[in-house]
Amino acid sequence: MSHPIGTLLLLGASGDLAGRLLMPALGQLLDAEPERRDVVLVGAGSEDWDDETWKARVRAAFETAKVSAEAVDDVLAATRYVKADVTDAEDLRSVIESCPPPPALYFALPPAVTVNACKALQQLSLPPGTTLALEKPFGTDQASAASLNDQLANLVPETQVHRVDHFLGRSTVLNVLGVRFANRLLEPLWSNEHIERVDIVFDEQLTLENRARYYDSAGALMDMIQSHLLQILAVITMDPIANIDAVDFRDAKAQVLRACRPWNGDPVAAGRRARYTSGSIEGRQVPDYTAEPGVDPGRNTETLAELTVEIDNWRWSGVPFRLRSGKALKERRKEVLITFKPLPHLPSGLRGDPIPDQLRLVMQPDRVSLEMNMNGPDDPFDLDRVALTVDLNPGRLPAYGEVLAGVMDGDPLLSVRGDTAEECWRIVDPVLQAWAQDAVPLLEYPAGAAGPPPLEGTTGSTRW
Ligand code: BG6
């Protein structure tokens, strides 16, 4: 299913995403495997740049990623920039016709502009093999995602659409496949019979970072849970697959997401939301979220979201999956924590509290840790808690590099399939509606705190 592309056409080339993430990832990718890639980079954007300005920008982006001089020179020799209105069919036609085929059109654009660019593309006939790569959020709810899917289906086959979720390129997430499916040890325990609960947490110390234009109309639930954390959930919970390929992998993820819904089917009780107020994070003063330029306090945008979901199938029924992500928090905590059920029995004669086993899959730095009870170092009959921890190789490429490799090779393995994009909205839409109707209070936490106060009646290990 691999169809390498001839041109990587960055639409929105003068924007932040292209400069800060995509081009550095492209440089690292070309550097990592130069013999496999023979691709021309073309940038299209609204700025009135000449080729020299563009090349300086490409060079600067590659420098941030320490790309080798050979790879930089190769790209600079052929790259060029075209000033274009990417929502105008004639501008698009002329830039696409000038690209060595087949092109991959990477929409590094705000979501509304991407939709308009796709509308304009309907008026063209795209070269065979054209690939389309779109950033999250894909739509703003299930209905708009379905309508965007319809538009894309008119343009190219589904296997040539890459809905990019860079978390699928994270080595910790890909490592789940190895941990689960290349060992005999875990898979027999991987169900409601032995697993008590799963926490998927992505707590950041980062604040709004001048992203009000996008973030203030998204919020933490849409920004992180609807996309990234549900994708992690799918990889953690899918059934074993026969092949790691785009068909089996994406089928298995889709199947488990179809069985997912808010805990007890109650979108009000299943989630919590909160917003940071002024505070300080490691000595850095942080203003109130609502005082940030571009924020409309009336939108009640949450900067922290928690959502508990269930998976209604034989394997997972009854297990709470608690997804949480927030900004401006005291500590970075980015991990999947799998908590096993308590022991059925501790032999008398062993002393201590047999804490349930936990498997921790940590992101940034990537680490796997199995936390178990062992006999104590002094009195062998006293229990001691130990962690068997291994730091993982960071992976040959950053997450964006891995997903970009799929776009350039025409392999949608790590791309979100159209039905799955809709399914993720189906899971969160009722929660978003409940929040829009203020059925769930918007809590507050000072920047630099651990988050909003825990729910009454929850303590210790049952807290977030
Ligand atoms: C992005 C979100 O998709 O992922 C950001 O929009 C978030 O809000 C980011 O900070 C986290 O991913 P990474 O790779 O930057 O840690």
Coordinates of C-alpha atoms and ligand atoms in Angstrom, one line a residue:
M1 CA 0.0 0.0 0.0
S2 CA 3.0 2.3 -0.3
H3 CA 2.9 5.1 -2.9
P4 CA 5.9 7.5 -2.4
I5 CA 5.2 11.1 -3.3
G6 CA 7.1 13.4 -5.6
T7 CA 6.3 16.7 -3.9
L8 CA 5.6 17.8 -0.4
L9 CA 3.4 20.8 -0.9
L10 CA 3.0 22.7 2.3
L11 CA -0.1 24.9 2.2
G12 CA 0.2 27.5 4.9
A13 CA 4.0 27.4 4.6
S14 CA 4.5 30.8 6.2
G15 CA 2.7 29.7 9.3
D16 CA 3.8 28.6 12.7
L17 CA 3.1 24.9 12.3
A18 CA 5.1 24.6 9.2
G19 CA 8.1 26.5 10.6
R20 CA 8.1 25.1 14.1
L21 CA 7.1 21.4 13.6
L22 CA 6.7 20.2 10.1
M23 CA 9.9 21.5 8.5
P24 CA 12.2 20.4 11.4
A25 CA 10.5 17.0 11.3
L26 CA 11.0 16.8 7.5
G27 CA 14.7 17.6 7.9
Q28 CA 15.2 14.9 10.5
L29 CA 13.3 12.4 8.3
L30 CA 15.4 13.2 5.2
D31 CA 18.5 13.0 7.3
A32 CA 17.6 9.7 8.8
E33 CA 17.0 7.8 5.6
P34 CA 18.2 10.0 2.7
E35 CA 18.4 7.1 0.2
R36 CA 14.7 6.4 0.5
R37 CA 13.4 9.9 -0.1
D38 CA 13.5 11.8 -3.3
V39 CA 11.0 14.6 -2.8
V40 CA 10.7 18.2 -3.7
L41 CA 9.5 20.6 -1.0
V42 CA 7.2 23.4 -2.2
G43 CA 5.8 26.0 0.1
A44 CA 2.6 27.9 -0.6
G45 CA 1.3 30.7 1.6
S46 CA -0.1 34.2 1.8
E47 CA 3.2 36.0 2.5
D48 CA 4.8 37.8 -0.4
W49 CA 8.1 35.9 -0.1
D50 CA 10.7 35.3 -2.7
D51 CA 12.6 32.0 -2.9
E52 CA 15.5 33.4 -1.0
T53 CA 13.3 34.3 2.0
W54 CA 11.7 30.9 1.9
K55 CA 15.1 29.1 1.7
A56 CA 16.3 31.1 4.7
R57 CA 13.2 30.0 6.6
V58 CA 13.7 26.3 5.6
R59 CA 17.4 26.5 6.6
A60 CA 16.4 28.1 10.0
A61 CA 13.8 25.4 10.6
F62 CA 16.3 22.6 9.8
E63 CA 18.9 24.2 12.1
T64 CA 16.5 23.9 15.0
A65 CA 16.6 20.2 14.4
K66 CA 20.3 19.9 13.7
V67 CA 19.8 18.5 10.3
S68 CA 23.0 17.6 8.5
A69 CA 24.5 19.9 5.8
E70 CA 24.0 17.3 3.0
A71 CA 20.3 17.0 3.7
V72 CA 19.9 20.8 4.0
D73 CA 21.7 21.3 0.7
D74 CA 19.6 18.6 -1.1
V75 CA 16.3 20.3 0.0
L76 CA 17.5 23.8 -0.7
A77 CA 18.6 22.9 -4.2
A78 CA 15.1 22.1 -5.3
T79 CA 12.7 23.9 -2.9
R80 CA 10.7 26.9 -3.9
Y81 CA 7.9 29.1 -2.6
V82 CA 4.7 30.2 -4.3
K83 CA 2.5 33.0 -3.0
A84 CA -1.0 31.7 -3.3
D85 CA -4.5 32.0 -1.8
V86 CA -4.9 28.4 -0.8
T87 CA -8.7 28.8 -0.8
D88 CA -8.7 29.9 -4.5
A89 CA -9.1 27.1 -7.0
E90 CA -7.1 28.8 -9.8
D91 CA -4.1 29.5 -7.4
L92 CA -4.3 25.8 -6.2
R93 CA -4.5 24.5 -9.8
S94 CA -1.4 26.4 -10.9
V95 CA 0.7 25.4 -7.9
I96 CA -0.3 21.8 -8.1
E97 CA 0.4 21.6 -11.8
S98 CA 3.9 22.9 -11.2
C99 CA 4.7 20.1 -8.7
P100 CA 6.5 16.9 -9.6
P101 CA 3.8 14.3 -9.2
P102 CA 2.3 12.8 -7.2
P103 CA 2.0 15.6 -4.7
A104 CA 1.1 15.4 -1.0
L105 CA -0.9 18.5 0.0
Y106 CA -0.2 19.2 3.7
F107 CA -2.8 21.5 5.1
A108 CA -0.8 23.4 7.7
L109 CA -3.7 25.7 8.2
P110 CA -6.4 26.7 10.7
P111 CA -9.3 24.2 10.5
A112 CA -11.7 26.6 8.9
V113 CA -9.2 27.5 6.1
T114 CA -8.5 23.8 5.5
V115 CA -12.3 23.3 4.9
N116 CA -12.3 26.2 2.4
A117 CA -9.2 24.9 0.7
C118 CA -10.9 21.5 0.3
K119 CA -13.9 23.1 -1.1
A120 CA -11.7 24.9 -3.7
L121 CA -10.1 21.6 -4.6
Q122 CA -13.5 20.2 -5.6
Q123 CA -13.2 22.3 -8.7
L124 CA -10.0 20.6 -9.8
S125 CA -9.0 17.2 -11.0
L126 CA -6.1 16.2 -8.9
P127 CA -3.1 14.2 -10.3
P128 CA -3.4 10.4 -9.7
G129 CA -1.8 9.4 -6.4
T130 CA -2.4 12.8 -4.7
T131 CA -2.2 12.6 -1.0
L132 CA -4.0 14.9 1.4
A133 CA -2.7 15.5 5.0
L134 CA -4.8 17.3 7.5
E135 CA -4.1 18.4 11.0
K136 CA -6.4 18.1 14.0
P137 CA -9.0 19.1 14.9
F138 CA -10.7 17.3 12.1
G139 CA -14.1 19.1 12.2
T140 CA -15.7 20.6 15.3
D141 CA -18.2 17.8 16.0
Q142 CA -19.4 14.5 14.5
A143 CA -21.6 16.1 11.8
S144 CA -18.9 18.5 10.6
A145 CA -16.3 15.7 10.6
A146 CA -18.7 13.6 8.5
S147 CA -19.2 16.4 6.0
L148 CA -15.5 17.0 5.7
N149 CA -15.0 13.2 5.1
D150 CA -17.6 13.4 2.3
Q151 CA -15.7 16.3 0.7
L152 CA -12.4 14.4 0.9
A153 CA -14.0 11.3 -0.5
N154 CA -14.8 13.3 -3.6
L155 CA -11.1 14.2 -4.0
V156 CA -9.0 11.1 -3.4
P157 CA -9.4 7.5 -2.0
E158 CA -9.5 7.1 1.7
T159 CA -6.1 5.4 1.8
Q160 CA -4.6 8.7 0.4
V161 CA -6.1 10.8 3.2
H162 CA -3.8 11.3 6.2
R163 CA -5.6 12.7 9.3
V164 CA -2.5 13.5 11.3
D165 CA -2.4 12.8 15.0
H166 CA 1.2 13.1 15.9
F167 CA 0.7 11.1 19.2
L168 CA 0.4 8.0 17.0
G169 CA 4.0 8.6 16.0
R170 CA 5.3 8.8 19.6
S171 CA 7.6 6.0 20.5
T172 CA 5.8 5.4 23.8
V173 CA 2.6 4.8 21.9
L174 CA 4.2 2.6 19.2
N175 CA 6.0 0.8 22.0
V176 CA 2.6 -0.4 23.3
L177 CA 2.4 -2.7 20.3
G178 CA 5.7 -4.3 21.3
V179 CA 4.9 -4.5 25.0
R180 CA 1.5 -6.0 24.4
F181 CA 2.0 -8.2 21.3
A182 CA 5.6 -9.3 21.5
N183 CA 5.4 -10.8 25.0
R184 CA 3.4 -13.7 26.5
L185 CA 3.4 -12.0 29.9
L186 CA 0.8 -9.2 29.6
E187 CA -1.8 -10.1 27.1
P188 CA -3.5 -12.8 29.2
L189 CA -3.9 -10.2 32.0
W190 CA -5.1 -7.5 29.6
S191 CA -8.8 -7.4 30.4
N192 CA -11.4 -6.6 33.1
E193 CA -10.5 -9.8 34.8
H194 CA -7.2 -8.4 36.0
I195 CA -7.2 -4.7 35.3
E196 CA -8.9 -2.4 37.8
R197 CA -8.6 0.9 35.9
V198 CA -6.5 2.8 33.3
D199 CA -5.4 6.4 33.6
I200 CA -4.3 8.2 30.5
V201 CA -2.9 11.5 31.6
F202 CA -1.2 14.4 29.7
D203 CA -0.6 17.2 32.2
E204 CA 1.5 20.0 30.9
Q205 CA 3.3 23.0 32.6
L206 CA 2.9 24.8 29.3
T207 CA 0.3 27.6 29.3
L208 CA -1.6 29.1 26.4
E209 CA 1.6 30.1 24.6
N210 CA 0.0 32.7 22.4
R211 CA -2.4 30.2 20.8
A212 CA -5.6 31.9 21.9
R213 CA -6.8 32.1 18.3
Y214 CA -7.1 28.4 18.1
Y215 CA -7.1 27.2 21.7
D216 CA -9.8 29.5 23.0
S217 CA -12.4 28.0 20.7
A218 CA -11.1 24.5 21.3
G219 CA -10.3 23.9 25.0
A220 CA -8.6 20.9 26.6
L221 CA -11.3 18.3 25.8
M222 CA -11.2 19.0 22.1
D223 CA -7.5 19.8 21.9
M224 CA -6.2 16.7 23.7
I225 CA -8.9 14.2 24.6
Q226 CA -11.0 14.1 21.4
S227 CA -7.9 13.4 19.4
H228 CA -4.6 12.3 21.1
L229 CA -5.8 10.6 24.2
L230 CA -8.6 8.6 22.5
Q231 CA -6.0 7.4 20.0
I232 CA -3.8 6.2 22.9
L233 CA -6.9 4.6 24.4
A234 CA -7.5 2.7 21.2
V235 CA -4.0 1.4 21.0
I236 CA -4.0 0.3 24.6
T237 CA -7.4 -1.5 24.3
M238 CA -7.6 -2.9 20.8
D239 CA -7.7 -6.6 20.2
P240 CA -4.4 -8.3 19.1
I241 CA -3.8 -7.9 15.4
A242 CA -2.3 -10.2 12.8
N243 CA -0.3 -7.6 11.0
I244 CA 0.9 -4.2 11.9
D245 CA -0.5 -2.6 8.7
A246 CA -2.9 0.2 8.0
V247 CA -5.9 -2.2 7.5
D248 CA -5.6 -4.4 10.6
F249 CA -4.3 -1.7 12.9
R250 CA -7.0 0.8 11.9
D251 CA -9.7 -1.8 11.9
A252 CA -8.8 -2.8 15.5
K253 CA -8.7 0.8 16.7
A254 CA -12.0 1.6 15.1
Q255 CA -13.7 -1.5 16.6
V256 CA -12.8 -0.6 20.1
L257 CA -13.6 3.1 19.7
R258 CA -17.1 2.1 18.5
A259 CA -17.7 0.4 21.9
C260 CA -16.5 3.5 23.8
R261 CA -18.8 6.0 25.5
P262 CA -18.8 8.3 28.6
W263 CA -18.9 6.3 31.8
N264 CA -22.4 4.9 32.6
G265 CA -23.5 6.7 29.4
D266 CA -23.8 9.9 31.5
P267 CA -22.0 12.8 29.8
V268 CA -22.6 15.1 32.8
A269 CA -21.2 12.9 35.5
A270 CA -18.4 11.5 33.4
G271 CA -16.4 14.6 33.1
R272 CA -14.9 17.6 34.9
R273 CA -13.6 20.9 33.5
A274 CA -11.5 23.6 35.0
R275 CA -9.6 26.8 34.0
Y276 CA -6.4 28.2 35.4
T277 CA -6.2 31.5 37.2
S278 CA -3.0 33.5 37.8
G279 CA -0.2 31.7 39.6
S280 CA 3.4 30.7 39.2
I281 CA 5.0 27.6 37.7
E282 CA 8.6 26.9 38.9
G283 CA 9.1 30.6 39.6
R284 CA 7.5 31.8 36.3
Q285 CA 4.5 34.1 36.8
V286 CA 1.5 33.1 34.8
P287 CA -1.4 35.5 34.2
D288 CA -5.0 34.4 34.6
Y289 CA -6.1 32.5 31.5
T290 CA -8.9 35.0 30.9
A291 CA -6.4 37.9 30.9
E292 CA -4.4 36.4 28.0
P293 CA -4.5 38.4 24.8
G294 CA -7.2 37.0 22.4
V295 CA -9.1 35.1 25.1
D296 CA -12.9 35.7 25.4
P297 CA -13.8 34.9 29.0
G298 CA -17.4 34.5 28.0
R299 CA -16.5 31.3 26.1
N300 CA -15.8 29.5 29.3
T301 CA -13.0 27.6 27.7
E302 CA -11.5 24.9 29.9
T303 CA -7.7 24.5 30.2
L304 CA -8.1 21.2 32.0
A305 CA -10.5 18.4 31.1
E306 CA -11.1 15.0 32.7
L307 CA -13.3 12.4 31.1
T308 CA -14.0 8.8 32.3
V309 CA -15.1 6.5 29.5
E310 CA -16.0 2.8 29.3
I311 CA -15.6 0.3 26.6
D312 CA -18.7 -1.8 26.4
N313 CA -17.3 -5.1 25.2
W314 CA -16.5 -8.5 26.7
R315 CA -12.9 -7.6 27.4
W316 CA -13.3 -4.2 29.0
S317 CA -16.8 -3.9 30.4
G318 CA -16.7 -2.3 33.9
V319 CA -13.1 -0.9 33.7
P320 CA -13.0 2.9 34.0
F321 CA -10.6 4.6 31.6
R322 CA -9.8 8.1 32.9
L323 CA -8.5 10.5 30.4
R324 CA -7.1 13.8 31.6
S325 CA -5.2 16.7 30.2
G326 CA -4.5 20.2 31.5
K327 CA -2.2 23.1 31.0
A328 CA -0.4 25.3 33.5
L329 CA -0.1 22.5 36.0
K330 CA 2.4 22.0 38.8
E331 CA 4.1 19.0 37.3
R332 CA 4.4 17.4 33.8
R333 CA 2.8 14.1 34.1
K334 CA 2.4 12.3 30.7
E335 CA 1.7 8.7 31.1
V336 CA -0.6 5.7 30.8
L337 CA -1.0 4.1 34.2
I338 CA -2.5 0.6 34.2
T339 CA -3.6 -0.5 37.7
F340 CA -4.2 -4.2 38.2
K341 CA -6.8 -5.6 40.5
P342 CA -6.0 -6.3 44.2
L343 CA -4.6 -9.7 45.1
P344 CA -7.2 -12.3 45.9
H345 CA -5.2 -13.3 48.9
L346 CA -2.0 -12.5 50.7
P347 CA -0.5 -15.5 52.5
S348 CA -0.4 -14.9 56.3
G349 CA 3.2 -14.5 57.3
L350 CA 3.9 -11.9 54.6
R351 CA 3.6 -8.4 56.2
G352 CA 2.7 -5.1 54.6
D353 CA 0.2 -3.7 52.3
P354 CA 0.1 -5.5 48.9
I355 CA -0.4 -2.4 46.7
P356 CA -1.9 -3.5 43.4
D357 CA 0.6 -3.9 40.6
Q358 CA 0.9 -1.0 38.2
L359 CA 2.4 -0.7 34.7
R360 CA 3.4 2.8 33.8
L361 CA 4.1 3.9 30.2
V362 CA 5.7 7.3 30.5
M363 CA 6.0 9.8 27.6
Q364 CA 8.8 12.4 27.4
P365 CA 11.2 10.9 28.6
D366 CA 9.9 7.6 27.3
R367 CA 10.0 4.9 30.0
V368 CA 8.3 1.7 31.0
S369 CA 8.0 0.9 34.7
L370 CA 6.4 -2.2 36.3
E371 CA 5.7 -1.5 39.9
M372 CA 5.3 -4.6 42.1
N373 CA 5.6 -5.9 45.6
M374 CA 8.7 -7.9 46.4
N375 CA 10.1 -9.2 49.6
G376 CA 11.8 -6.5 51.7
P377 CA 15.6 -5.9 51.8
D378 CA 15.8 -6.4 55.5
D379 CA 13.2 -8.8 56.9
P380 CA 12.3 -11.0 53.9
F381 CA 8.8 -11.3 55.2
D382 CA 8.1 -7.6 54.9
L383 CA 6.8 -6.5 51.6
D384 CA 8.7 -3.8 49.7
R385 CA 7.5 -1.9 46.7
V386 CA 9.9 -1.9 43.7
A387 CA 9.8 -0.5 40.2
L388 CA 11.3 -2.4 37.3
T389 CA 12.1 0.5 35.1
V390 CA 13.6 0.8 31.7
D391 CA 14.3 4.0 29.8
L392 CA 13.3 3.6 26.2
N393 CA 15.3 4.7 23.2
P394 CA 13.8 8.0 22.1
G395 CA 13.1 6.5 18.7
R396 CA 14.8 7.3 15.4
L397 CA 12.5 10.2 14.8
P398 CA 10.3 12.6 16.7
A399 CA 6.6 11.9 16.6
Y400 CA 6.0 14.4 13.7
G401 CA 8.8 12.7 11.7
E402 CA 7.1 9.3 12.0
V403 CA 3.7 10.6 10.8
L404 CA 5.4 12.6 8.1
A405 CA 7.2 9.4 6.9
G406 CA 3.7 7.8 6.5
V407 CA 2.5 10.8 4.4
M408 CA 5.6 10.8 2.2
D409 CA 5.6 7.0 1.7
G410 CA 1.8 6.9 1.1
D411 CA 1.3 4.6 4.1
P412 CA -1.7 5.6 6.2
L413 CA -0.8 3.2 9.1
L414 CA -0.4 6.1 11.6
S415 CA -3.1 8.2 10.2
V416 CA -6.6 8.4 11.7
R417 CA -9.2 6.8 9.4
G418 CA -12.3 8.8 8.5
D419 CA -14.8 6.6 10.4
T420 CA -12.5 6.8 13.5
A421 CA -12.3 10.6 13.3
E422 CA -16.1 10.7 13.4
E423 CA -16.3 8.1 16.2
C424 CA -14.0 10.2 18.5
W425 CA -16.4 13.1 18.1
R426 CA -19.4 10.8 18.8
I427 CA -17.7 9.9 22.1
V428 CA -17.1 13.5 23.2
D429 CA -20.0 15.4 21.5
P430 CA -22.5 14.8 24.4
V431 CA -19.9 16.0 26.9
L432 CA -19.1 19.1 24.9
Q433 CA -22.9 19.8 24.7
A434 CA -23.3 19.3 28.5
W435 CA -20.5 21.7 29.1
A436 CA -21.8 24.3 26.6
Q437 CA -25.1 24.2 28.5
D438 CA -23.3 24.7 31.8
A439 CA -24.6 21.4 33.1
V440 CA -21.1 20.9 34.6
P441 CA -19.4 23.6 36.6
L442 CA -16.3 25.2 35.3
L443 CA -13.8 24.9 38.2
E444 CA -10.7 26.9 38.7
Y445 CA -7.1 26.2 39.8
P446 CA -4.2 28.5 40.2
A447 CA -1.5 28.1 37.6
G448 CA 1.2 25.9 39.2
A449 CA -1.3 23.9 41.2
A450 CA -2.0 20.2 40.8
G451 CA -5.4 20.9 39.2
P452 CA -8.8 21.5 40.7
P453 CA -9.5 20.0 44.1
P454 CA -10.3 16.3 43.9
L455 CA -13.8 15.1 44.0
E456 CA -15.2 14.5 47.4
G457 CA -14.8 11.0 48.5
T458 CA -11.7 10.4 46.4
T459 CA -8.3 10.2 47.9
G460 CA -4.8 8.8 47.3
S461 CA -4.6 6.4 44.5
T462 CA -8.2 7.0 43.3
R463 CA -7.4 10.7 42.8
W464 CA -6.2 12.0 39.4
Ligands
BG6_1 C1 -1.0 19.5 20.5 C2 -1.9 20.4 21.3 O1 -1.7 18.8 19.5 O2 -0.2 18.7 21.3 C3 -1.1 21.2 22.3 O3 -2.6 21.3 20.4 C4 -0.3 20.2 23.2 O4 -2.0 21.9 23.1 C5 0.6 19.3 22.3 O5 0.6 21.0 24.0 C6 1.3 18.3 23.1 O6 2.1 17.5 22.2 P1 3.7 17.7 22.3 O7 4.2 16.7 21.2 O8 4.0 19.1 22.0 O9 4.1 17.3 23.6

